């Protein structure tokens, strides 16, 4: 059996550095590793609509933003199929059948859905489509027979739910679907990058994101305004690195080589942290270093993004071609599913022959 990747993002905004270290960067490494037979990267517009039904324009405008972010980071349409979810109607059909295999109480227990319901104040009026999006996400994954789903930690309950659906489907209808594994970032700091305000999650609505498409000046301004250790008031004070966003970002982004280049007084991040904790190291110095590190990472992405954006019709062509390939694969899986579920009436010559025989003998 081949190794297949499927993953994706909701097009509700431009992608930020949290997406980048949490998933995007890894995808590109996996893509270039040559270890995978097929790679599918999906722009989840239908899922975005589950809580943006009244704002289709937002979703529509952000599809191109996400596609540009993908291409700028190095996702390569020659190696990865980039496609748009809503263009694959087979996914809806699969979702419809999976709905028979999941209980309401199981959905209510999904921790991601639970916390999103809270975040969106959906308590009393949650759209059915939103409530059931874990089932549709299971369709996204299984349609491609994905073995590997590289995502951030917050998506773990979705993969778990997908595995349960696969297990149930296979045990009821016979071995058809593939149980996927989640692939989390190996660097702990990358699991969940906090916002620049120190809040646990980067989110557009909190206004605490650094975007891949931010200008150099915007990135610098955001870093210099970053939340740090609130008790580290004077340079001499001992500071805390744990839970300090500036150091979490450094954990995620900096390598020893950055010290030689930008901060040669220190050999590595451990030495810098030790000094900060001892006292005598100011936030501004650390932030300036982080700025250098992050600009190095983001500069090539920003430049490539600008270049690719000069030919938007070409980007849509990539998505259209990708959607065509994705649809072919999903249709193949759906046909197998329908065969397993015995709802493939017209291709089931045996069924027709057997019934023909039976009805003939009954009329005798
Ligand atoms: N739920 C994911 C997010 O919020 C997006 C997504 C939709 C996805 N379908 C998927 C991710 C399938 C991985 C696999 O970012």
Short mmCIF file of N, CA and C in Angstrom, two decimals, residues 138-274:
data_model
loop_
_atom_site.label_atom_id
_atom_site.label_comp_id
_atom_site.label_asym_id
_atom_site.label_seq_id
_atom_site.Cartn_x
_atom_site.Cartn_y
_atom_site.Cartn_z
N UNK A 138 -13.74 13.51 7.89
CA UNK A 138 -13.39 12.10 7.71
C UNK A 138 -13.50 11.73 6.23
N UNK A 139 -14.49 12.30 5.55
CA UNK A 139 -14.63 12.06 4.11
C UNK A 139 -13.42 12.64 3.36
N UNK A 140 -13.02 13.87 3.74
CA UNK A 140 -11.84 14.49 3.09
C UNK A 140 -10.64 13.56 3.13
N UNK A 141 -10.45 12.96 4.29
CA UNK A 141 -9.24 12.16 4.51
C UNK A 141 -9.35 10.80 3.82
N UNK A 142 -10.52 10.15 4.01
CA UNK A 142 -10.64 8.78 3.52
C UNK A 142 -10.84 8.71 2.00
N UNK A 143 -11.38 9.77 1.41
CA UNK A 143 -11.59 9.77 -0.03
C UNK A 143 -10.28 9.54 -0.78
N UNK A 144 -9.20 9.96 -0.16
CA UNK A 144 -7.90 9.86 -0.82
C UNK A 144 -7.09 8.69 -0.29
N UNK A 145 -7.72 7.88 0.59
CA UNK A 145 -7.02 6.76 1.23
C UNK A 145 -5.75 7.23 1.90
N UNK A 146 -5.85 8.40 2.52
CA UNK A 146 -4.66 8.98 3.16
C UNK A 146 -4.17 8.09 4.29
N UNK A 147 -2.85 7.90 4.33
CA UNK A 147 -2.23 7.16 5.43
C UNK A 147 -1.71 8.14 6.48
N UNK A 148 -1.47 9.38 6.06
CA UNK A 148 -0.75 10.34 6.88
C UNK A 148 -1.40 11.71 6.78
N UNK A 149 -1.72 12.28 7.93
CA UNK A 149 -2.36 13.60 7.94
C UNK A 149 -1.51 14.56 8.79
N UNK A 150 -0.67 15.37 8.15
CA UNK A 150 0.16 16.30 8.91
C UNK A 150 -0.65 17.54 9.27
N UNK A 151 -0.93 17.69 10.55
CA UNK A 151 -1.73 18.82 11.03
C UNK A 151 -1.23 19.28 12.39
N UNK A 152 -1.78 20.38 12.86
CA UNK A 152 -1.46 20.87 14.20
C UNK A 152 -2.20 20.04 15.24
N UNK A 153 -1.77 20.24 16.48
CA UNK A 153 -2.29 19.47 17.60
C UNK A 153 -3.82 19.60 17.74
N UNK A 154 -4.36 20.76 17.40
CA UNK A 154 -5.79 21.00 17.59
C UNK A 154 -6.66 20.09 16.73
N UNK A 155 -6.03 19.48 15.70
CA UNK A 155 -6.80 18.62 14.79
C UNK A 155 -6.80 17.16 15.22
N UNK A 156 -6.10 16.86 16.32
CA UNK A 156 -5.99 15.45 16.75
C UNK A 156 -7.35 14.78 16.95
N UNK A 157 -8.33 15.45 17.58
CA UNK A 157 -9.63 14.79 17.75
C UNK A 157 -10.33 14.47 16.42
N UNK A 158 -10.03 15.25 15.39
CA UNK A 158 -10.63 15.00 14.07
C UNK A 158 -10.07 13.71 13.46
N UNK A 159 -8.79 13.51 13.64
CA UNK A 159 -8.16 12.32 13.08
C UNK A 159 -8.65 11.09 13.86
N UNK A 160 -8.79 11.27 15.17
CA UNK A 160 -9.29 10.18 16.01
C UNK A 160 -10.70 9.78 15.55
N UNK A 161 -11.53 10.77 15.33
CA UNK A 161 -12.90 10.50 14.89
C UNK A 161 -12.92 9.83 13.51
N UNK A 162 -12.02 10.26 12.65
CA UNK A 162 -11.90 9.64 11.33
C UNK A 162 -11.54 8.16 11.46
N UNK A 163 -10.59 7.88 12.33
CA UNK A 163 -10.17 6.48 12.53
C UNK A 163 -11.35 5.62 13.01
N UNK A 164 -12.16 6.18 13.86
CA UNK A 164 -13.33 5.44 14.35
C UNK A 164 -14.31 5.16 13.22
N UNK A 165 -14.52 6.15 12.39
CA UNK A 165 -15.45 5.97 11.26
C UNK A 165 -14.93 4.90 10.31
N UNK A 166 -13.64 4.95 10.03
CA UNK A 166 -13.03 3.94 9.15
C UNK A 166 -13.21 2.55 9.75
N UNK A 167 -12.92 2.47 11.03
CA UNK A 167 -13.03 1.18 11.71
C UNK A 167 -14.44 0.63 11.61
N UNK A 168 -15.38 1.50 11.86
CA UNK A 168 -16.79 1.11 11.82
C UNK A 168 -17.19 0.70 10.39
N UNK A 169 -16.82 1.53 9.43
CA UNK A 169 -17.18 1.23 8.04
C UNK A 169 -16.62 -0.14 7.64
N UNK A 170 -15.33 -0.34 7.92
CA UNK A 170 -14.70 -1.59 7.50
C UNK A 170 -15.30 -2.80 8.20
N UNK A 171 -15.71 -2.61 9.48
CA UNK A 171 -16.24 -3.79 10.16
C UNK A 171 -17.67 -4.08 9.73
N UNK A 172 -18.41 -3.06 9.32
CA UNK A 172 -19.77 -3.30 8.84
C UNK A 172 -19.78 -3.79 7.39
N UNK A 173 -18.98 -3.13 6.52
CA UNK A 173 -19.10 -3.38 5.07
C UNK A 173 -17.92 -4.15 4.48
N UNK A 174 -16.92 -4.45 5.30
CA UNK A 174 -15.73 -5.13 4.77
C UNK A 174 -14.61 -4.13 4.50
N UNK A 175 -13.39 -4.64 4.52
CA UNK A 175 -12.21 -3.78 4.40
C UNK A 175 -12.21 -2.94 3.14
N UNK A 176 -12.37 -1.65 3.29
CA UNK A 176 -12.43 -0.76 2.14
C UNK A 176 -11.56 0.47 2.37
N UNK A 177 -11.68 1.05 3.57
CA UNK A 177 -11.04 2.34 3.84
C UNK A 177 -9.74 2.18 4.63
N UNK A 178 -8.95 3.25 4.62
CA UNK A 178 -7.64 3.22 5.28
C UNK A 178 -7.66 4.08 6.55
N UNK A 179 -7.19 3.52 7.65
CA UNK A 179 -7.10 4.30 8.90
C UNK A 179 -5.88 5.21 8.85
N UNK A 180 -6.11 6.50 8.93
CA UNK A 180 -4.98 7.44 8.80
C UNK A 180 -4.25 7.65 10.13
N UNK A 181 -2.98 8.01 10.03
CA UNK A 181 -2.22 8.43 11.21
C UNK A 181 -2.03 9.93 11.17
N UNK A 182 -2.08 10.53 12.35
CA UNK A 182 -1.78 11.96 12.45
C UNK A 182 -0.27 12.12 12.47
N UNK A 183 0.22 13.20 11.89
CA UNK A 183 1.65 13.50 11.96
C UNK A 183 1.81 14.90 12.56
N UNK A 184 2.26 14.94 13.81
CA UNK A 184 2.41 16.22 14.51
C UNK A 184 3.83 16.75 14.30
N UNK A 185 4.01 18.05 14.46
CA UNK A 185 5.37 18.60 14.35
C UNK A 185 6.27 17.95 15.40
N UNK A 186 7.55 17.71 15.05
CA UNK A 186 8.42 17.05 16.04
C UNK A 186 9.02 18.06 17.04
N UNK A 187 9.03 19.32 16.67
CA UNK A 187 9.51 20.35 17.59
C UNK A 187 8.33 20.81 18.46
N UNK A 188 8.48 20.65 19.76
CA UNK A 188 7.36 20.92 20.66
C UNK A 188 6.84 22.36 20.56
N UNK A 189 7.75 23.30 20.36
CA UNK A 189 7.35 24.71 20.27
C UNK A 189 6.43 24.93 19.07
N UNK A 190 6.54 24.03 18.08
CA UNK A 190 5.76 24.20 16.86
C UNK A 190 4.34 23.65 16.99
N UNK A 191 4.07 22.92 18.06
CA UNK A 191 2.75 22.33 18.22
C UNK A 191 1.69 23.40 18.25
N UNK A 192 1.95 24.41 19.03
CA UNK A 192 0.99 25.51 19.09
C UNK A 192 1.71 26.80 19.39
N UNK A 193 1.96 27.56 18.34
CA UNK A 193 2.65 28.83 18.52
C UNK A 193 1.67 29.85 19.12
N UNK A 194 2.04 30.50 20.23
CA UNK A 194 1.11 31.48 20.80
C UNK A 194 1.03 32.73 19.92
N UNK A 195 0.01 33.54 20.17
CA UNK A 195 -0.07 34.82 19.49
C UNK A 195 0.98 35.78 20.04
N UNK A 196 1.17 36.90 19.35
CA UNK A 196 2.18 37.86 19.81
C UNK A 196 1.76 38.51 21.13
N UNK A 197 0.47 38.35 21.49
CA UNK A 197 0.00 38.88 22.77
C UNK A 197 0.12 37.85 23.89
N UNK A 198 0.70 36.70 23.58
CA UNK A 198 0.89 35.67 24.60
C UNK A 198 -0.32 34.76 24.76
N UNK A 199 -1.41 35.08 24.05
CA UNK A 199 -2.60 34.21 24.13
C UNK A 199 -2.27 32.87 23.46
N UNK A 200 -2.96 31.83 23.94
CA UNK A 200 -2.57 30.47 23.57
C UNK A 200 -2.59 30.21 22.07
N UNK A 201 -3.44 30.89 21.35
CA UNK A 201 -3.58 30.56 19.94
C UNK A 201 -3.50 31.81 19.07
N UNK A 202 -2.81 31.69 17.93
CA UNK A 202 -2.83 32.77 16.96
C UNK A 202 -4.16 32.71 16.25
N UNK A 203 -4.87 33.82 16.26
CA UNK A 203 -6.12 33.79 15.51
C UNK A 203 -6.43 35.18 14.97
N UNK A 204 -7.00 35.14 13.78
CA UNK A 204 -7.24 36.40 13.09
C UNK A 204 -8.13 37.31 13.92
N UNK A 205 -9.14 36.68 14.56
CA UNK A 205 -10.09 37.52 15.31
C UNK A 205 -9.44 38.17 16.53
N UNK A 206 -8.37 37.57 17.04
CA UNK A 206 -7.68 38.18 18.18
C UNK A 206 -6.65 39.22 17.72
N UNK A 207 -6.37 39.25 16.41
CA UNK A 207 -5.43 40.23 15.89
C UNK A 207 -4.02 40.04 16.42
N UNK A 208 -3.64 38.78 16.66
CA UNK A 208 -2.33 38.53 17.27
C UNK A 208 -1.44 37.65 16.39
N UNK A 209 -1.63 37.77 15.08
CA UNK A 209 -0.91 36.89 14.14
C UNK A 209 0.22 37.61 13.42
N UNK A 210 1.24 36.87 13.09
CA UNK A 210 2.22 37.33 12.11
C UNK A 210 1.96 36.51 10.84
N UNK A 211 1.59 37.22 9.76
CA UNK A 211 1.23 36.53 8.52
C UNK A 211 2.45 36.29 7.64
N UNK A 212 2.36 35.21 6.86
CA UNK A 212 3.44 34.91 5.92
C UNK A 212 3.58 36.03 4.90
N UNK A 213 2.50 36.74 4.66
CA UNK A 213 2.53 37.80 3.66
C UNK A 213 2.76 39.18 4.27
N UNK A 214 2.97 39.29 5.59
CA UNK A 214 3.28 40.59 6.20
C UNK A 214 4.57 41.16 5.59
N UNK A 215 4.62 42.49 5.51
CA UNK A 215 5.85 43.12 5.02
C UNK A 215 6.91 43.03 6.11
N UNK A 216 8.14 43.31 5.70
CA UNK A 216 9.25 43.29 6.64
C UNK A 216 8.97 44.23 7.81
N UNK A 217 8.45 45.41 7.50
CA UNK A 217 8.20 46.42 8.56
C UNK A 217 7.09 45.94 9.50
N UNK A 218 6.05 45.31 8.94
CA UNK A 218 4.96 44.79 9.78
C UNK A 218 5.47 43.72 10.73
N UNK A 219 6.29 42.82 10.20
CA UNK A 219 6.82 41.74 11.04
C UNK A 219 7.64 42.34 12.18
N UNK A 220 8.49 43.30 11.84
CA UNK A 220 9.36 43.91 12.86
C UNK A 220 8.52 44.59 13.94
N UNK A 221 7.53 45.33 13.49
CA UNK A 221 6.68 46.06 14.44
C UNK A 221 5.98 45.08 15.39
N UNK A 222 5.48 43.98 14.83
CA UNK A 222 4.79 42.99 15.66
C UNK A 222 5.75 42.34 16.66
N UNK A 223 6.94 42.04 16.21
CA UNK A 223 7.90 41.39 17.13
C UNK A 223 8.28 42.35 18.24
N UNK A 224 8.54 43.61 17.89
CA UNK A 224 8.97 44.56 18.92
C UNK A 224 7.85 44.85 19.93
N UNK A 225 6.60 44.57 19.54
CA UNK A 225 5.49 44.82 20.47
C UNK A 225 5.07 43.54 21.20
N UNK A 226 5.83 42.49 21.00
CA UNK A 226 5.43 41.19 21.55
C UNK A 226 5.41 41.18 23.07
N UNK A 227 4.44 40.43 23.58
CA UNK A 227 4.32 40.15 25.00
C UNK A 227 5.55 39.32 25.44
N UNK A 228 6.10 39.64 26.62
CA UNK A 228 7.20 38.78 27.13
C UNK A 228 6.87 38.41 28.57
N UNK A 229 7.89 38.28 29.40
CA UNK A 229 7.65 38.00 30.82
C UNK A 229 7.25 39.30 31.51
N UNK A 230 6.01 39.40 32.00
CA UNK A 230 5.53 40.66 32.57
C UNK A 230 6.29 41.08 33.84
N UNK A 231 7.01 40.15 34.45
CA UNK A 231 7.77 40.50 35.66
C UNK A 231 9.21 40.91 35.34
N UNK A 232 9.56 40.85 34.09
CA UNK A 232 10.92 41.22 33.68
C UNK A 232 10.91 42.70 33.33
N UNK A 233 10.97 43.53 34.40
CA UNK A 233 10.76 44.97 34.19
C UNK A 233 12.06 45.69 33.85
N UNK A 234 13.10 45.41 34.60
CA UNK A 234 14.39 46.04 34.33
C UNK A 234 15.33 45.00 33.76
N UNK A 235 16.32 45.47 33.00
CA UNK A 235 17.26 44.54 32.36
C UNK A 235 17.89 43.60 33.39
N UNK A 236 18.20 44.14 34.58
CA UNK A 236 18.90 43.32 35.60
C UNK A 236 18.01 42.20 36.14
N UNK A 237 16.67 42.37 36.06
CA UNK A 237 15.78 41.37 36.65
C UNK A 237 15.96 40.01 35.99
N UNK A 238 15.89 38.96 36.80
CA UNK A 238 15.85 37.62 36.20
C UNK A 238 14.55 37.46 35.41
N UNK A 239 14.61 36.81 34.27
CA UNK A 239 13.41 36.66 33.44
C UNK A 239 13.01 35.20 33.30
N UNK A 240 11.77 35.01 32.88
CA UNK A 240 11.27 33.65 32.66
C UNK A 240 11.22 33.36 31.17
N UNK A 241 11.72 32.21 30.76
CA UNK A 241 11.64 31.86 29.34
C UNK A 241 10.45 30.94 29.07
N UNK A 242 10.03 30.22 30.09
CA UNK A 242 8.91 29.31 29.91
C UNK A 242 7.62 30.12 29.73
N UNK A 243 6.87 29.81 28.71
CA UNK A 243 5.64 30.53 28.45
C UNK A 243 5.87 31.94 27.90
N UNK A 244 7.10 32.28 27.66
CA UNK A 244 7.44 33.61 27.12
C UNK A 244 7.44 33.51 25.59
N UNK A 245 6.48 34.18 24.94
CA UNK A 245 6.32 33.99 23.49
C UNK A 245 7.61 34.22 22.70
N UNK A 246 8.41 35.20 23.12
CA UNK A 246 9.63 35.49 22.35
C UNK A 246 10.53 34.26 22.32
N UNK A 247 10.63 33.59 23.46
CA UNK A 247 11.48 32.40 23.51
C UNK A 247 10.81 31.20 22.84
N UNK A 248 9.49 31.13 22.92
CA UNK A 248 8.80 30.03 22.21
C UNK A 248 9.03 30.17 20.70
N UNK A 249 8.97 31.41 20.21
CA UNK A 249 9.23 31.63 18.78
C UNK A 249 10.67 31.26 18.44
N UNK A 250 11.59 31.61 19.35
CA UNK A 250 12.99 31.25 19.08
C UNK A 250 13.14 29.73 19.07
N UNK A 251 12.46 29.06 20.00
CA UNK A 251 12.49 27.59 20.01
C UNK A 251 12.03 27.05 18.66
N UNK A 252 11.04 27.69 18.10
CA UNK A 252 10.46 27.19 16.85
C UNK A 252 11.32 27.52 15.64
N UNK A 253 12.00 28.66 15.67
CA UNK A 253 12.63 29.14 14.43
C UNK A 253 14.15 29.18 14.43
N UNK A 254 14.80 29.33 15.62
CA UNK A 254 16.22 29.65 15.48
C UNK A 254 17.11 28.42 15.50
N UNK A 255 18.20 28.53 14.79
CA UNK A 255 19.22 27.47 14.75
C UNK A 255 20.54 28.07 15.22
N UNK A 256 21.48 27.19 15.57
CA UNK A 256 22.76 27.69 16.09
C UNK A 256 23.42 28.67 15.13
N UNK A 257 23.27 28.41 13.84
CA UNK A 257 23.88 29.29 12.83
C UNK A 257 23.43 30.74 12.95
N UNK A 258 22.21 30.94 13.41
CA UNK A 258 21.71 32.31 13.58
C UNK A 258 22.53 33.08 14.60
N UNK A 259 23.06 32.38 15.61
CA UNK A 259 23.86 33.08 16.64
C UNK A 259 25.16 33.57 16.04
N UNK A 260 25.85 32.69 15.32
CA UNK A 260 27.10 33.10 14.68
C UNK A 260 26.86 34.36 13.84
N UNK A 261 25.72 34.41 13.18
CA UNK A 261 25.47 35.51 12.25
C UNK A 261 24.99 36.78 12.95
N UNK A 262 24.07 36.63 13.92
CA UNK A 262 23.41 37.83 14.46
C UNK A 262 23.71 38.12 15.93
N UNK A 263 24.20 37.11 16.66
CA UNK A 263 24.38 37.33 18.10
C UNK A 263 25.56 36.49 18.58
N UNK A 264 26.77 36.84 18.09
CA UNK A 264 27.92 35.95 18.30
C UNK A 264 28.39 35.87 19.76
N UNK A 265 27.82 36.70 20.65
CA UNK A 265 28.18 36.57 22.07
C UNK A 265 27.67 35.26 22.66
N UNK A 266 26.73 34.63 21.98
CA UNK A 266 26.16 33.38 22.50
C UNK A 266 26.36 32.29 21.46
N UNK A 267 26.57 31.06 21.97
CA UNK A 267 26.76 29.94 21.05
C UNK A 267 25.43 29.40 20.54
N UNK A 268 24.47 29.38 21.44
CA UNK A 268 23.19 28.77 21.08
C UNK A 268 22.07 29.29 21.97
N UNK A 269 20.89 28.77 21.73
CA UNK A 269 19.70 29.27 22.44
C UNK A 269 19.76 28.97 23.95
N UNK A 270 20.36 27.86 24.31
CA UNK A 270 20.48 27.54 25.74
C UNK A 270 21.27 28.62 26.47
N UNK A 271 22.35 29.08 25.87
CA UNK A 271 23.15 30.15 26.52
C UNK A 271 22.35 31.43 26.64
N UNK A 272 21.60 31.76 25.60
CA UNK A 272 20.80 32.98 25.63
C UNK A 272 19.72 32.88 26.73
N UNK A 273 19.09 31.73 26.80
CA UNK A 273 18.05 31.52 27.83
C UNK A 273 18.66 31.63 29.22
N UNK A 274 19.82 31.02 29.42
CA UNK A 274 20.48 31.04 30.73
C UNK A 274 20.73 32.48 31.16
#
